[in-house]
PDB file of N, CA and C in Angstrom:
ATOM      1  N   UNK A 121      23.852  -0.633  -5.203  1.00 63.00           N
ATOM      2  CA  UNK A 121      22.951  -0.638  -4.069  1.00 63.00           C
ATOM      3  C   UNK A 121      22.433  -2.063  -3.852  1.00 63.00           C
ATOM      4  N   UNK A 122      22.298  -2.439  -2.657  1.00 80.00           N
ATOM      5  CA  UNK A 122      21.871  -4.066  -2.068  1.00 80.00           C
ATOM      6  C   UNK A 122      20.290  -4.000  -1.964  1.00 80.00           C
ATOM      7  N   UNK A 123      19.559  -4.600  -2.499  1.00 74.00           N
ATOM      8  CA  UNK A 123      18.154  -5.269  -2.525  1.00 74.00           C
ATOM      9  C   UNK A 123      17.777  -4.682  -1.350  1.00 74.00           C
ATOM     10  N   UNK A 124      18.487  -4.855  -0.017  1.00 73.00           N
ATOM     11  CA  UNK A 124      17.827  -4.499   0.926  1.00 73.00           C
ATOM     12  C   UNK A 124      17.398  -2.739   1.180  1.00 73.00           C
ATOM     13  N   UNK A 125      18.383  -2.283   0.264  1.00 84.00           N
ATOM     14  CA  UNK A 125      18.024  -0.704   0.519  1.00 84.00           C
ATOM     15  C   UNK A 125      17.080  -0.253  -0.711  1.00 84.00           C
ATOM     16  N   UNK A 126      16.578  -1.040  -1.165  1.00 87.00           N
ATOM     17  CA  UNK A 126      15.626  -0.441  -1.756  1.00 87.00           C
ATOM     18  C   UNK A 126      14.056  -0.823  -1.554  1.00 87.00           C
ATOM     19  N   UNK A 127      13.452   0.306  -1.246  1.00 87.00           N
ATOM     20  CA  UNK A 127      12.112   0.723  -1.073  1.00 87.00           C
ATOM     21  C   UNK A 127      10.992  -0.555  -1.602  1.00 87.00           C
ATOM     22  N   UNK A 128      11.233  -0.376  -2.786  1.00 90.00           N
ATOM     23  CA  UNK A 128       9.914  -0.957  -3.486  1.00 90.00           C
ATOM     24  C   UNK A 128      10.468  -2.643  -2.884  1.00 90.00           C
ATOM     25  N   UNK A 129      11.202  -3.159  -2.699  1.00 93.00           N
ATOM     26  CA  UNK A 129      11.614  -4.737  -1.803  1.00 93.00           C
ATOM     27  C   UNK A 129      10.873  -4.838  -0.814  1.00 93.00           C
ATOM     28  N   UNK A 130      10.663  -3.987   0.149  1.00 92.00           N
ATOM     29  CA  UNK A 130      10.586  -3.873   1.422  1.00 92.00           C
ATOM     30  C   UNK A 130       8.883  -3.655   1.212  1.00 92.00           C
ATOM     31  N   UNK A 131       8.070  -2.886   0.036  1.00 95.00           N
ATOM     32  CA  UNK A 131       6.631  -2.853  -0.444  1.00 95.00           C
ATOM     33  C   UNK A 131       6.109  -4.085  -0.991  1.00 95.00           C
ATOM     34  N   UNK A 132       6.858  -4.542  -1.303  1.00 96.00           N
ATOM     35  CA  UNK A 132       6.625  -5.879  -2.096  1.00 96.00           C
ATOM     36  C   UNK A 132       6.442  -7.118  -0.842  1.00 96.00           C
ATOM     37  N   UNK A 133       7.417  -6.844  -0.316  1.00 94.00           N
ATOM     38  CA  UNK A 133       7.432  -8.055   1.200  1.00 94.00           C
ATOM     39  C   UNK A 133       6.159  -7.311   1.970  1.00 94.00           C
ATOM     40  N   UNK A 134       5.897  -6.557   2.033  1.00 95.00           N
ATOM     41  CA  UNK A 134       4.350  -6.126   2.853  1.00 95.00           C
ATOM     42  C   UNK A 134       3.146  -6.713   1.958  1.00 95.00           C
ATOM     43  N   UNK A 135       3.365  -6.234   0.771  1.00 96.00           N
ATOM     44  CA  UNK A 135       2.249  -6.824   0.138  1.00 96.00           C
ATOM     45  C   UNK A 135       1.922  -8.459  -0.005  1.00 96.00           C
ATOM     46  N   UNK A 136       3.100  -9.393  -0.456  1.00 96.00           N
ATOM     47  CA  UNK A 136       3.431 -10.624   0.189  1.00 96.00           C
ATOM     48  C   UNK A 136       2.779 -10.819   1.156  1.00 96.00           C
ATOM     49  N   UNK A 137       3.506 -10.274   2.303  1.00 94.00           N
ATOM     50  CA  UNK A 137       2.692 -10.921   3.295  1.00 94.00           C
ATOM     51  C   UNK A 137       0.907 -10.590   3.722  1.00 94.00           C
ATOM     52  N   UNK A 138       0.821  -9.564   3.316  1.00 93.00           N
ATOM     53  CA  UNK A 138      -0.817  -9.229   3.818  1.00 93.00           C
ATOM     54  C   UNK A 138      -1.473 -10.132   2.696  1.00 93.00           C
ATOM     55  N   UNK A 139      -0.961 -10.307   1.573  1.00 94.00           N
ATOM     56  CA  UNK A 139      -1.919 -11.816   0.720  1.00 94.00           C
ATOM     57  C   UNK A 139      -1.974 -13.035   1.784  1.00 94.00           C
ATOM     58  N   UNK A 140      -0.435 -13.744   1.960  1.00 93.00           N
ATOM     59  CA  UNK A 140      -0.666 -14.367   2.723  1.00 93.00           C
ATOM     60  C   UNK A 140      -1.307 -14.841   4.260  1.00 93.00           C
ATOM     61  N   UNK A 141      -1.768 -13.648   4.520  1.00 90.00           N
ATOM     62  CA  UNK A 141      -2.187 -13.360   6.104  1.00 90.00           C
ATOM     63  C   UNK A 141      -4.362 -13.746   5.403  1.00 90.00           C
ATOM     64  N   UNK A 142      -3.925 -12.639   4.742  1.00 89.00           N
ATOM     65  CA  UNK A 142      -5.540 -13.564   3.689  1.00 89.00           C
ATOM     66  C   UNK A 142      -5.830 -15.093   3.452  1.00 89.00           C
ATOM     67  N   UNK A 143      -4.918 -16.003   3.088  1.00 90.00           N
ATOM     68  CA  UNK A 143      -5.142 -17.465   3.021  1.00 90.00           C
ATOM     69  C   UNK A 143      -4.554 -17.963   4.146  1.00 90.00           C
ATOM     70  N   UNK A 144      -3.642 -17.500   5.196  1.00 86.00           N
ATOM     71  CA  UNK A 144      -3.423 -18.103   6.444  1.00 86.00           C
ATOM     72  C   UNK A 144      -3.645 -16.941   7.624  1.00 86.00           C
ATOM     73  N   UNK A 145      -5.475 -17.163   8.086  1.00 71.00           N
ATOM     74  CA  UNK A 145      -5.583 -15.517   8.868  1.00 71.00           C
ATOM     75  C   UNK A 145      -5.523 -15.829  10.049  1.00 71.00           C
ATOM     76  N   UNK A 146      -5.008 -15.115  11.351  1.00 71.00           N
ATOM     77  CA  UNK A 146      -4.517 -15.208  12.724  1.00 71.00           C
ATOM     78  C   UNK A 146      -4.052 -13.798  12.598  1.00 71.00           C
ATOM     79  N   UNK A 147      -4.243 -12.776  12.176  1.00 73.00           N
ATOM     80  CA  UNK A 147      -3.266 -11.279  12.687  1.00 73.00           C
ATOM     81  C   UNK A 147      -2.141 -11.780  12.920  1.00 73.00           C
ATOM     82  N   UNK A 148      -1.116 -12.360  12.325  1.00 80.00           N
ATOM     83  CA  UNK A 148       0.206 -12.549  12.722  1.00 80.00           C
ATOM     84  C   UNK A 148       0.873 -12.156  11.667  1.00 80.00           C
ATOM     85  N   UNK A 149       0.661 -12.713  10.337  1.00 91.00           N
ATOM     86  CA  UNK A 149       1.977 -12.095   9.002  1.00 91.00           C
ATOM     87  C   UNK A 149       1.198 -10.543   9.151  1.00 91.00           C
ATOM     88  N   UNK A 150       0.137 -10.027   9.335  1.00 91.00           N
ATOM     89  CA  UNK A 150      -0.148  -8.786   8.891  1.00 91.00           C
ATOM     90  C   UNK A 150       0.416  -7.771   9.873  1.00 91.00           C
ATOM     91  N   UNK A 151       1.420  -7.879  11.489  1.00 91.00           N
ATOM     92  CA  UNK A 151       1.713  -7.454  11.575  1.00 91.00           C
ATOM     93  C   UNK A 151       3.037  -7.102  11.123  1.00 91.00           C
ATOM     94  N   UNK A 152       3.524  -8.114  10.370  1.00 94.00           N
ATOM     95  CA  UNK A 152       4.544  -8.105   9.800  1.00 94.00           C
ATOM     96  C   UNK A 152       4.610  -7.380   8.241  1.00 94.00           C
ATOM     97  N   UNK A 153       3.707  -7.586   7.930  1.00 95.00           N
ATOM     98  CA  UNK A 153       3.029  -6.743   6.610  1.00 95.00           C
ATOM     99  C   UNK A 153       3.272  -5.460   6.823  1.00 95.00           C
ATOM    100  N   UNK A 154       2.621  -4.777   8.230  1.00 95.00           N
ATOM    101  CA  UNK A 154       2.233  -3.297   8.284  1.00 95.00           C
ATOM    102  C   UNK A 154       3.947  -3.141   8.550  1.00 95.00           C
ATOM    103  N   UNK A 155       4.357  -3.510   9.215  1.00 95.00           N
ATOM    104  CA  UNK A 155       6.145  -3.295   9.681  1.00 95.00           C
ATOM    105  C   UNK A 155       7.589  -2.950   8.400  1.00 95.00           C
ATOM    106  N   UNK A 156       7.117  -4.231   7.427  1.00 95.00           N
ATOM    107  CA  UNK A 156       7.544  -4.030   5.869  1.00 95.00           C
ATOM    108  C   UNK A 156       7.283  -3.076   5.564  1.00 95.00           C
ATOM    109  N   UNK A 157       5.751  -2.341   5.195  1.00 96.00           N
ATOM    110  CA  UNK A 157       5.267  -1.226   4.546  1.00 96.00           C
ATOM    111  C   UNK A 157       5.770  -0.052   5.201  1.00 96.00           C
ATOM    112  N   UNK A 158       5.776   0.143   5.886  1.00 95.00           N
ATOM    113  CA  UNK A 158       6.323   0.667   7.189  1.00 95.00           C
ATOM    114  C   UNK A 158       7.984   1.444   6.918  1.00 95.00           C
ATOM    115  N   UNK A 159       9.075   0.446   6.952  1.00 94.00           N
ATOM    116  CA  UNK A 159      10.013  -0.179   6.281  1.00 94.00           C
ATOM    117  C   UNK A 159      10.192   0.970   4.971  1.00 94.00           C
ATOM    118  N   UNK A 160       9.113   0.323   3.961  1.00 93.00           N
ATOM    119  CA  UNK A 160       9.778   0.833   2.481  1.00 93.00           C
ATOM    120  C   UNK A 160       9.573   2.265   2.341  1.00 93.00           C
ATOM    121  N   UNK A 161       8.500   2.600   3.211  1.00 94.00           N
ATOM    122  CA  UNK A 161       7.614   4.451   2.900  1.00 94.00           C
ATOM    123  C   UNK A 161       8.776   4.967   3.851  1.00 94.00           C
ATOM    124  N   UNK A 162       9.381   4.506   4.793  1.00 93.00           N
ATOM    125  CA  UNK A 162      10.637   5.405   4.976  1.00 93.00           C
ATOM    126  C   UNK A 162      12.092   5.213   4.647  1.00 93.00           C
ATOM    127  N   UNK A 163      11.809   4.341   3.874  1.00 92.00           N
ATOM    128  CA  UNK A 163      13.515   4.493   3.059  1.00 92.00           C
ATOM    129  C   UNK A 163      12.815   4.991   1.821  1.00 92.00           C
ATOM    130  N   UNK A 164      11.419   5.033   1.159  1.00 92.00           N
ATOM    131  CA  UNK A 164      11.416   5.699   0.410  1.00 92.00           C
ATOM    132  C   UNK A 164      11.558   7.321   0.771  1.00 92.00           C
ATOM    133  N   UNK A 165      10.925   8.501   1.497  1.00 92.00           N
ATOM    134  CA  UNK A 165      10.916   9.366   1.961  1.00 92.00           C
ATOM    135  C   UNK A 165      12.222   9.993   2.245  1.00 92.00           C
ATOM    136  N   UNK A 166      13.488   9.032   2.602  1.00 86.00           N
ATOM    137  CA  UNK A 166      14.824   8.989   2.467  1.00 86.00           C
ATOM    138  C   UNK A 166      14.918   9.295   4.326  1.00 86.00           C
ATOM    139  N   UNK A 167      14.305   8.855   5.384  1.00 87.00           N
ATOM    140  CA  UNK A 167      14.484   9.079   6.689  1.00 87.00           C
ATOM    141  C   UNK A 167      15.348   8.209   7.032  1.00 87.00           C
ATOM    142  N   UNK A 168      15.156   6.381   6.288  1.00 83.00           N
ATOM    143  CA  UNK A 168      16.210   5.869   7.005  1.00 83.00           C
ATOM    144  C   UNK A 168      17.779   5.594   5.542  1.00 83.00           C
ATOM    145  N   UNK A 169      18.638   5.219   6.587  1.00 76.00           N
ATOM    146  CA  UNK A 169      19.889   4.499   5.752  1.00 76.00           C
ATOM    147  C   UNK A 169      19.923   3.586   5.316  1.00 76.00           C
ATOM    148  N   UNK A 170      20.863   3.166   4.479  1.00 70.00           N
ATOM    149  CA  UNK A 170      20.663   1.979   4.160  1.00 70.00           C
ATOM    150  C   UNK A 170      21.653   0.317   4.687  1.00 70.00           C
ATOM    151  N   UNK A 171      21.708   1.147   6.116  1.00 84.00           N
ATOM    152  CA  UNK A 171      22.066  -0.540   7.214  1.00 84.00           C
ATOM    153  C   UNK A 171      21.133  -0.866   7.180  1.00 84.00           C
ATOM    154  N   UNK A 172      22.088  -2.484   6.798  1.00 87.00           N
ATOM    155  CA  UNK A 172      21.219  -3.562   7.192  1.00 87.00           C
ATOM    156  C   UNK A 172      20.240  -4.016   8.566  1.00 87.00           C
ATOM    157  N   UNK A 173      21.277  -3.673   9.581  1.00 90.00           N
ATOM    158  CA  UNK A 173      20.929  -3.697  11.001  1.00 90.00           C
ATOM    159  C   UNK A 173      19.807  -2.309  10.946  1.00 90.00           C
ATOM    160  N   UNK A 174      19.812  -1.057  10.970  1.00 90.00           N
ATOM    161  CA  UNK A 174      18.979  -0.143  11.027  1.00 90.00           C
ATOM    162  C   UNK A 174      17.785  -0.773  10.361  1.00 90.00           C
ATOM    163  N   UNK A 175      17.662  -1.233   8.919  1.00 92.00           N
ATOM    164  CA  UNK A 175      16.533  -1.304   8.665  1.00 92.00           C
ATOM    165  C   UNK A 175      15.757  -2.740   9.450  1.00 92.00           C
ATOM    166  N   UNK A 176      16.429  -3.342   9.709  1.00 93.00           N
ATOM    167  CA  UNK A 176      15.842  -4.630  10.427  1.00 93.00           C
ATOM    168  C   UNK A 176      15.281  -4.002  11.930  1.00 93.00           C
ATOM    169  N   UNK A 177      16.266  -3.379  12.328  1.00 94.00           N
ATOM    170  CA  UNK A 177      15.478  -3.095  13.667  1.00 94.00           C
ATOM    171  C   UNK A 177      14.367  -2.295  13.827  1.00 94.00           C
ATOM    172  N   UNK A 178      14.316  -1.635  12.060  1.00 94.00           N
ATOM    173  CA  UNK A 178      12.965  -0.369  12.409  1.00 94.00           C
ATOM    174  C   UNK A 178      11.907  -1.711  11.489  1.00 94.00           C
ATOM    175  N   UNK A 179      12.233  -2.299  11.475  1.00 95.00           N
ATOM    176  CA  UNK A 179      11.143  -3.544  10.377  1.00 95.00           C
ATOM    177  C   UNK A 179      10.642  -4.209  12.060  1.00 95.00           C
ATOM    178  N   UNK A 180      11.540  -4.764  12.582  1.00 96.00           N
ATOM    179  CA  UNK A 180      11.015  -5.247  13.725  1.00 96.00           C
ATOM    180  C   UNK A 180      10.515  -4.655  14.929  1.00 96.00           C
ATOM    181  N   UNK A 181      10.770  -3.593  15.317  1.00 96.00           N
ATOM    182  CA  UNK A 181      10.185  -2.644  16.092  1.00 96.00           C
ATOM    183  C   UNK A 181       8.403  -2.453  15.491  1.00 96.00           C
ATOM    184  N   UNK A 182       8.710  -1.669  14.251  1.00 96.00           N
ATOM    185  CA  UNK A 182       6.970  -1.480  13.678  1.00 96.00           C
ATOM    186  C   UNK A 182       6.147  -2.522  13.531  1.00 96.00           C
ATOM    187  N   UNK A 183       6.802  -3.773  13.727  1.00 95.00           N
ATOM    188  CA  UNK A 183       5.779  -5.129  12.973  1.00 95.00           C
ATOM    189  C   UNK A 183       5.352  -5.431  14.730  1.00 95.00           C
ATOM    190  N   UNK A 184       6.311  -5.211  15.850  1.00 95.00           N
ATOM    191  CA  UNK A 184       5.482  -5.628  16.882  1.00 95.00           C
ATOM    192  C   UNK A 184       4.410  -4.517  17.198  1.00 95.00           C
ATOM    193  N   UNK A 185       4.379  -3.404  17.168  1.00 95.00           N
ATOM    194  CA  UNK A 185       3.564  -2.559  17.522  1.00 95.00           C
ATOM    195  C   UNK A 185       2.346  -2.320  17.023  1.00 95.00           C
ATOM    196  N   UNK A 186       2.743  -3.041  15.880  1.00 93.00           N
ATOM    197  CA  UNK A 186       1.422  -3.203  14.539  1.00 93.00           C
ATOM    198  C   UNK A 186       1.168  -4.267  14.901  1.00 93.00           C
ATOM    199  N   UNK A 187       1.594  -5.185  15.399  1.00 89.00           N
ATOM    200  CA  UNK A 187       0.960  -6.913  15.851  1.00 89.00           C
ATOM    201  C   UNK A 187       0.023  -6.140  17.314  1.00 89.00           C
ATOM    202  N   UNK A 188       0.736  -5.545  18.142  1.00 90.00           N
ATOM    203  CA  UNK A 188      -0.215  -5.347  19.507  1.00 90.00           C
ATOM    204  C   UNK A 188      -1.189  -4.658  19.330  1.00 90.00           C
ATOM    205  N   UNK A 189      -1.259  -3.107  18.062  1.00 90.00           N
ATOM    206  CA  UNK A 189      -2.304  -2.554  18.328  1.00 90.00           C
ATOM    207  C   UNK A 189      -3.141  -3.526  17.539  1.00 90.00           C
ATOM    208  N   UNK A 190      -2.929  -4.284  16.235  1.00 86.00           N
ATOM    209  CA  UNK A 190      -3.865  -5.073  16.062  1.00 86.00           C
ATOM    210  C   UNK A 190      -5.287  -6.129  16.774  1.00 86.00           C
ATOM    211  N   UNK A 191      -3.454  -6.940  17.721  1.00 82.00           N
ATOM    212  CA  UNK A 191      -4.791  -7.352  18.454  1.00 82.00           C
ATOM    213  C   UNK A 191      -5.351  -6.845  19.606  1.00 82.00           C
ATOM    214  N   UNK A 192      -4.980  -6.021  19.706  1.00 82.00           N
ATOM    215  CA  UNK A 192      -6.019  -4.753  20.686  1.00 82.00           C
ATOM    216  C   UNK A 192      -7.504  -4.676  19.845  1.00 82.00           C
ATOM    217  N   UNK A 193      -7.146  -4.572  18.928  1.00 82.00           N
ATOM    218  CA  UNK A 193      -8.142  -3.693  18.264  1.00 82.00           C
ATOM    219  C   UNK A 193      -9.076  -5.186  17.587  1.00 82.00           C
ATOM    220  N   UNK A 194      -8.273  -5.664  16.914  1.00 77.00           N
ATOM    221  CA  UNK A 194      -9.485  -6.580  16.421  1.00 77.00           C
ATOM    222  C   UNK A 194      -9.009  -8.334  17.175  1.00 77.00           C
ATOM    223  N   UNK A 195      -8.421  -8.284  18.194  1.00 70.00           N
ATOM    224  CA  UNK A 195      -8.180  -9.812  18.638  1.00 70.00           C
ATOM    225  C   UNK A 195      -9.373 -10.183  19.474  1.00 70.00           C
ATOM    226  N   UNK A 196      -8.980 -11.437  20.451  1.00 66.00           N
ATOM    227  CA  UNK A 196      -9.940 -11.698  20.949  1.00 66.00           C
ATOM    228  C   UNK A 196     -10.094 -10.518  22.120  1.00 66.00           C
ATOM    229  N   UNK A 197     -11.228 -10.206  23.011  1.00 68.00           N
ATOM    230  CA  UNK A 197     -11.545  -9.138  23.489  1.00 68.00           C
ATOM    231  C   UNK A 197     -11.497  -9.766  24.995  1.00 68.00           C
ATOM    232  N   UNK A 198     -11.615  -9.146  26.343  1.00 70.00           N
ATOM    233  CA  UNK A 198     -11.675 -10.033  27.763  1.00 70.00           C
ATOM    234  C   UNK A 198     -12.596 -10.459  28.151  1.00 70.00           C
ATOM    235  N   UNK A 199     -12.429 -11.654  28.404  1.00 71.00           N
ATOM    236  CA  UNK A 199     -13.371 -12.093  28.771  1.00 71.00           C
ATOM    237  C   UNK A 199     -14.501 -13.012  27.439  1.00 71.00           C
ATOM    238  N   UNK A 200     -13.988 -12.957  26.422  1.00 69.00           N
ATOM    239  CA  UNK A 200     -14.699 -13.360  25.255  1.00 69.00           C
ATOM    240  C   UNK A 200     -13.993 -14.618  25.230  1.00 69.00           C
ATOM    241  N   UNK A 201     -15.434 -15.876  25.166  1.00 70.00           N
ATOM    242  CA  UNK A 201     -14.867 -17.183  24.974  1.00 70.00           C
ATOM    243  C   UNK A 201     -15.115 -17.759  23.883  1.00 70.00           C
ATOM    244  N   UNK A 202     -14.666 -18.696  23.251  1.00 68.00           N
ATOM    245  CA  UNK A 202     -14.981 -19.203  22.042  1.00 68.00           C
ATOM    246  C   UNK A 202     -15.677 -20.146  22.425  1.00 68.00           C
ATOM    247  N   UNK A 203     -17.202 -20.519  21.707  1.00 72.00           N
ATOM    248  CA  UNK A 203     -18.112 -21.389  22.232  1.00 72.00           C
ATOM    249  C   UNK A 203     -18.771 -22.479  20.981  1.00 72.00           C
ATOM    250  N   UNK A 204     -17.930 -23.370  21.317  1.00 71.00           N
ATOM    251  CA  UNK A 204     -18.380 -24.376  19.622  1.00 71.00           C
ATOM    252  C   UNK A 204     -19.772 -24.878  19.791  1.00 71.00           C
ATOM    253  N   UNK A 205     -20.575 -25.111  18.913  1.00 77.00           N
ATOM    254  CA  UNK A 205     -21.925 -25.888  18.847  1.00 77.00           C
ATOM    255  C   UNK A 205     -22.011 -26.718  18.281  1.00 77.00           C
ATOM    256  N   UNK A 206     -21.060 -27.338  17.829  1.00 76.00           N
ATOM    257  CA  UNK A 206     -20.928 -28.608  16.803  1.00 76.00           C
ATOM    258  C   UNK A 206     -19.701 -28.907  17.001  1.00 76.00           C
ATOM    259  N   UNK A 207     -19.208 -30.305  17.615  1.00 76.00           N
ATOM    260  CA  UNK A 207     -18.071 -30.875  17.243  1.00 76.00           C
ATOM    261  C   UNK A 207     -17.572 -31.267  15.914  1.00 76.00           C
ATOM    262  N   UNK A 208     -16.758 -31.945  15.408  1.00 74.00           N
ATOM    263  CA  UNK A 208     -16.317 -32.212  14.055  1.00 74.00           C
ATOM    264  C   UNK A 208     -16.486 -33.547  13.892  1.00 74.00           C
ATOM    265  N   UNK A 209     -16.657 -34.685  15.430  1.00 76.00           N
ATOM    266  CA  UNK A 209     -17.106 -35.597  15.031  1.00 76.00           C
ATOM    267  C   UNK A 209     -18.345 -36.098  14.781  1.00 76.00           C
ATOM    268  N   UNK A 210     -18.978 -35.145  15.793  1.00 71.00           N
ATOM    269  CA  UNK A 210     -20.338 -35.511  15.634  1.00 71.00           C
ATOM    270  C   UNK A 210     -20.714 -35.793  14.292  1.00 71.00           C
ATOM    271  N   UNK A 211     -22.114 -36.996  13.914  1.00 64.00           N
ATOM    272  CA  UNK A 211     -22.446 -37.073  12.997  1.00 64.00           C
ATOM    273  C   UNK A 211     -23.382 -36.217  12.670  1.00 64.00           C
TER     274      UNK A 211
END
């Protein structure tokens, strides 16, 4: 069996990335996080096969949908501006 068809790879790359989404934060690796996790709980469950192409396209399908409801949910909101009070040069 190829690395890629197994489960706990595909848990491991979610977990990976949601650390990293912790020291580099923007909601961007974490939709990719939820998409991985995503990923391994159904090749664990045994729903998907083990193509390469199948599992990439259900990895990339879930990581955008998990990127949009994210930033639905916690991005910036309409109409919300970012308003600095201190420049960086100022002394």
């Amino acid at each position: 069996m190829l690395f890629w068809q197994e489960w706990w790879v595909w848990m491991i790359a979610g977990a990976v990335l949601a650390i990293l989404e912790i020291m580099i934060p923007g909601f961007i690796l974490l939709g990719f996080a939820v998409g991985a996790a995503l990923t391994g709980l159904l090749l664990w469950l045994g729903v998907l096969g083990g193509s390469l192409a199948a599992l990439v396209l259900v990895f990339a399908v879930a990581s955008l949908v998990a990127w949009l409801v994210l930033r639905r949910v916690v991005g910036v909101r309409h109409g919300q501006v970012k308003v600095w009070n201190r420049d960086i040069n100022d002394n």
